[in-house]
Amino acid sequence: MDSLKLFPVCKAGVTLKVQNSRCSVFALDSASSSKPSLSHLAPLEAILFDVDGTLCDSDPIHLIAFQELLQQIGFNNGVPIDEKFFIANIAGKHNSEIALGLFPDDVARGLTFCDEKEALFRKLVAEKVKPLDGLLKLTKWIEDRGLKRAAVTNAPKENAELIISKLGLTDFFQAVILGSECEYPKPHPGPYLKALEVLNVSKEHTLVFEDSVSGIKAGVAAGMPVVGLTTGNPASVLMQAKPAFLIENYADPKLLGVLEELDNKKSS
């Protein structure tokens, strides 16, 4: 397995990777006028992606890992946590926040538990991970237009490397911003602001894809429109964070219409 080459940049919390440029073509379906509009982003300069739940539907694998290990230690009197608990207390959060929530009286134990859970997750995800529908067509569309791109994640470095590599996106991302290496992780806007700085692009011409309330809040607080994915969280929950609109996956006609409009706006 090829490893993702990450290079730390000072203490601001950035990891960079140089990539070779490639060109591909992504044919867009026509969209109706009822689709949402992000024409104010034209000319589009960059697209930023979260990792877990945004590049792939990995939340169910996280849930399995948490269920197994929490049950082993008798958490919740041995009753496995359910999806509702996972969404409310775990999904999209940094491990430091999860550890505090699950083990408020022994955060050190919580952090050790999270490390063990991540190791189990990596074993499970290596066999199960696959890109969300339409993702690879979208990445080709992005490359063909020469747009800049970065992954911005609260996931541990090892998880981000593994998922990006398994999805075949090692050469796609020009930067990977880790929340753990920033002053504050999401929902703080810092990781997304750092991505803008590293890519040397403006928030006025950058689009974000996220799947969690924490991530959407971070992107919105950084001043960018965020397209929310309903891979692991209910639409009603995500809408509380004020995304521009929601999609099921990257083949969603709403997204294709928005991208086509941006193409037309650029050429007009």
CSV table of N, CA and C in Angstrom, one decimal, residues 90-145:
chain,number,residue,atom,x,y,z
A,90,ILE,N,-20.4,11.3,19.4
A,90,ILE,CA,-19.2,10.9,18.8
A,90,ILE,C,-18.9,11.5,17.4
A,91,ALA,N,-19.9,11.3,16.5
A,91,ALA,CA,-19.7,11.6,15.1
A,91,ALA,C,-19.2,13.0,14.8
A,92,GLY,N,-18.1,13.1,14.1
A,92,GLY,CA,-17.5,14.3,13.7
A,92,GLY,C,-16.6,15.0,14.7
A,93,LYS,N,-16.5,14.5,15.9
A,93,LYS,CA,-15.8,15.1,17.0
A,93,LYS,C,-14.4,14.6,17.0
A,94,HIS,N,-13.5,15.5,17.6
A,94,HIS,CA,-12.1,15.1,17.8
A,94,HIS,C,-12.0,14.2,18.9
A,95,ASN,N,-11.0,13.3,18.9
A,95,ASN,CA,-10.9,12.3,20.0
A,95,ASN,C,-10.8,12.9,21.4
A,96,SER,N,-10.2,14.1,21.5
A,96,SER,CA,-10.0,14.7,22.8
A,96,SER,C,-11.4,15.1,23.4
A,97,GLU,N,-12.3,15.5,22.5
A,97,GLU,CA,-13.7,15.8,22.9
A,97,GLU,C,-14.5,14.5,23.2
A,98,ILE,N,-14.2,13.5,22.4
A,98,ILE,CA,-14.9,12.2,22.7
A,98,ILE,C,-14.5,11.6,24.0
A,99,ALA,N,-13.2,11.7,24.3
A,99,ALA,CA,-12.7,11.1,25.5
A,99,ALA,C,-13.3,11.8,26.7
A,100,LEU,N,-13.4,13.1,26.6
A,100,LEU,CA,-14.0,13.9,27.7
A,100,LEU,C,-15.4,13.5,27.9
A,101,GLY,N,-16.2,13.3,26.8
A,101,GLY,CA,-17.6,13.0,26.9
A,101,GLY,C,-17.8,11.6,27.4
A,102,LEU,N,-17.0,10.6,27.0
A,102,LEU,CA,-17.2,9.3,27.4
A,102,LEU,C,-16.6,9.0,28.8
A,103,PHE,N,-15.5,9.6,29.1
A,103,PHE,CA,-14.8,9.4,30.4
A,103,PHE,C,-14.6,10.7,31.1
A,104,PRO,N,-15.6,11.4,31.6
A,104,PRO,CA,-15.4,12.7,32.2
A,104,PRO,C,-14.6,12.7,33.4
A,105,ASP,N,-14.6,11.6,34.1
A,105,ASP,CA,-13.8,11.5,35.4
A,105,ASP,C,-12.4,10.9,35.2
A,106,ASP,N,-12.1,10.5,34.0
A,106,ASP,CA,-10.7,9.9,33.7
A,106,ASP,C,-10.4,10.1,32.2
A,107,VAL,N,-10.1,11.4,31.9
A,107,VAL,CA,-9.9,11.7,30.5
A,107,VAL,C,-8.7,11.0,29.9
A,108,ALA,N,-7.6,10.8,30.7
A,108,ALA,CA,-6.5,10.0,30.3
A,108,ALA,C,-6.9,8.6,29.8
A,109,ARG,N,-7.7,8.0,30.6
A,109,ARG,CA,-8.2,6.7,30.2
A,109,ARG,C,-9.0,6.8,28.9
A,110,GLY,N,-9.8,7.8,28.8
A,110,GLY,CA,-10.6,8.0,27.6
A,110,GLY,C,-9.7,8.2,26.4
A,111,LEU,N,-8.6,8.9,26.5
A,111,LEU,CA,-7.7,9.1,25.3
A,111,LEU,C,-7.0,7.7,25.0
A,112,THR,N,-6.6,6.9,26.0
A,112,THR,CA,-6.1,5.6,25.7
A,112,THR,C,-7.1,4.7,25.0
A,113,PHE,N,-8.3,4.8,25.5
A,113,PHE,CA,-9.4,4.1,24.8
A,113,PHE,C,-9.6,4.5,23.4
A,114,CYS,N,-9.6,5.8,23.1
A,114,CYS,CA,-9.7,6.2,21.7
A,114,CYS,C,-8.6,5.7,20.8
A,115,ASP,N,-7.4,5.7,21.3
A,115,ASP,CA,-6.3,5.1,20.6
A,115,ASP,C,-6.5,3.7,20.2
A,116,GLU,N,-7.0,2.9,21.2
A,116,GLU,CA,-7.3,1.5,20.9
A,116,GLU,C,-8.5,1.3,19.9
A,117,LYS,N,-9.4,2.2,20.1
A,117,LYS,CA,-10.6,2.2,19.1
A,117,LYS,C,-10.1,2.5,17.7
A,118,GLU,N,-9.2,3.5,17.5
A,118,GLU,CA,-8.7,3.8,16.2
A,118,GLU,C,-7.9,2.7,15.6
A,119,ALA,N,-7.2,2.0,16.4
A,119,ALA,CA,-6.4,0.8,15.9
A,119,ALA,C,-7.4,-0.2,15.3
A,120,LEU,N,-8.5,-0.5,16.1
A,120,LEU,CA,-9.5,-1.5,15.6
A,120,LEU,C,-10.2,-0.9,14.4
A,121,PHE,N,-10.5,0.4,14.3
A,121,PHE,CA,-11.1,0.9,13.2
A,121,PHE,C,-10.3,0.7,11.9
A,122,ARG,N,-9.0,1.0,12.0
A,122,ARG,CA,-8.1,0.8,10.9
A,122,ARG,C,-8.1,-0.6,10.3
A,123,LYS,N,-8.1,-1.6,11.2
A,123,LYS,CA,-8.2,-3.0,10.8
A,123,LYS,C,-9.5,-3.2,10.0
A,124,LEU,N,-10.6,-2.7,10.5
A,124,LEU,CA,-11.9,-2.9,9.9
A,124,LEU,C,-12.0,-2.2,8.6
A,125,VAL,N,-11.6,-0.9,8.6
A,125,VAL,CA,-11.8,0.0,7.4
A,125,VAL,C,-11.0,-0.5,6.2
A,126,ALA,N,-9.8,-1.1,6.5
A,126,ALA,CA,-8.9,-1.5,5.4
A,126,ALA,C,-9.6,-2.5,4.4
A,127,GLU,N,-10.6,-3.2,4.9
A,127,GLU,CA,-11.3,-4.2,4.1
A,127,GLU,C,-12.6,-3.7,3.6
A,128,LYS,N,-13.2,-2.6,4.2
A,128,LYS,CA,-14.5,-2.3,3.8
A,128,LYS,C,-14.7,-0.9,3.1
A,129,VAL,N,-13.6,-0.1,3.1
A,129,VAL,CA,-13.8,1.3,2.7
A,129,VAL,C,-14.0,1.3,1.1
A,130,LYS,N,-14.9,2.2,0.7
A,130,LYS,CA,-15.0,2.4,-0.7
A,130,LYS,C,-15.6,3.9,-0.9
A,131,PRO,N,-15.3,4.5,-2.0
A,131,PRO,CA,-15.7,5.9,-2.2
A,131,PRO,C,-17.2,6.1,-2.3
A,132,LEU,N,-17.7,7.2,-1.8
A,132,LEU,CA,-19.1,7.5,-2.0
A,132,LEU,C,-19.4,7.6,-3.5
A,133,ASP,N,-20.6,7.3,-3.8
A,133,ASP,CA,-21.1,7.3,-5.2
A,133,ASP,C,-20.8,8.7,-5.8
A,134,GLY,N,-20.2,8.7,-7.0
A,134,GLY,CA,-19.9,9.9,-7.7
A,134,GLY,C,-18.6,10.7,-7.3
A,135,LEU,N,-17.9,10.2,-6.2
A,135,LEU,CA,-16.7,10.9,-5.7
A,135,LEU,C,-15.6,10.9,-6.8
A,136,LEU,N,-15.3,9.8,-7.4
A,136,LEU,CA,-14.2,9.7,-8.3
A,136,LEU,C,-14.5,10.5,-9.6
A,137,LYS,N,-15.7,10.6,-10.0
A,137,LYS,CA,-16.1,11.4,-11.1
A,137,LYS,C,-15.9,12.9,-10.7
A,138,LEU,N,-16.2,13.2,-9.5
A,138,LEU,CA,-16.0,14.6,-9.1
A,138,LEU,C,-14.6,15.0,-9.0
A,139,THR,N,-13.7,14.1,-8.5
A,139,THR,CA,-12.3,14.4,-8.4
A,139,THR,C,-11.7,14.6,-9.8
A,140,LYS,N,-12.2,13.8,-10.8
A,140,LYS,CA,-11.7,14.0,-12.1
A,140,LYS,C,-12.1,15.4,-12.7
A,141,TRP,N,-13.4,15.8,-12.3
A,141,TRP,CA,-13.9,17.1,-12.7
A,141,TRP,C,-13.0,18.2,-12.2
A,142,ILE,N,-12.6,18.0,-10.9
A,142,ILE,CA,-11.8,19.0,-10.2
A,142,ILE,C,-10.4,19.1,-10.9
A,143,GLU,N,-9.8,17.9,-11.1
A,143,GLU,CA,-8.5,17.9,-11.7
A,143,GLU,C,-8.5,18.5,-13.1
A,144,ASP,N,-9.5,18.2,-13.9
A,144,ASP,CA,-9.6,18.7,-15.3
A,144,ASP,C,-9.7,20.2,-15.3
A,145,ARG,N,-10.2,20.8,-14.3
A,145,ARG,CA,-10.4,22.3,-14.2
A,145,ARG,C,-9.2,23.0,-13.5
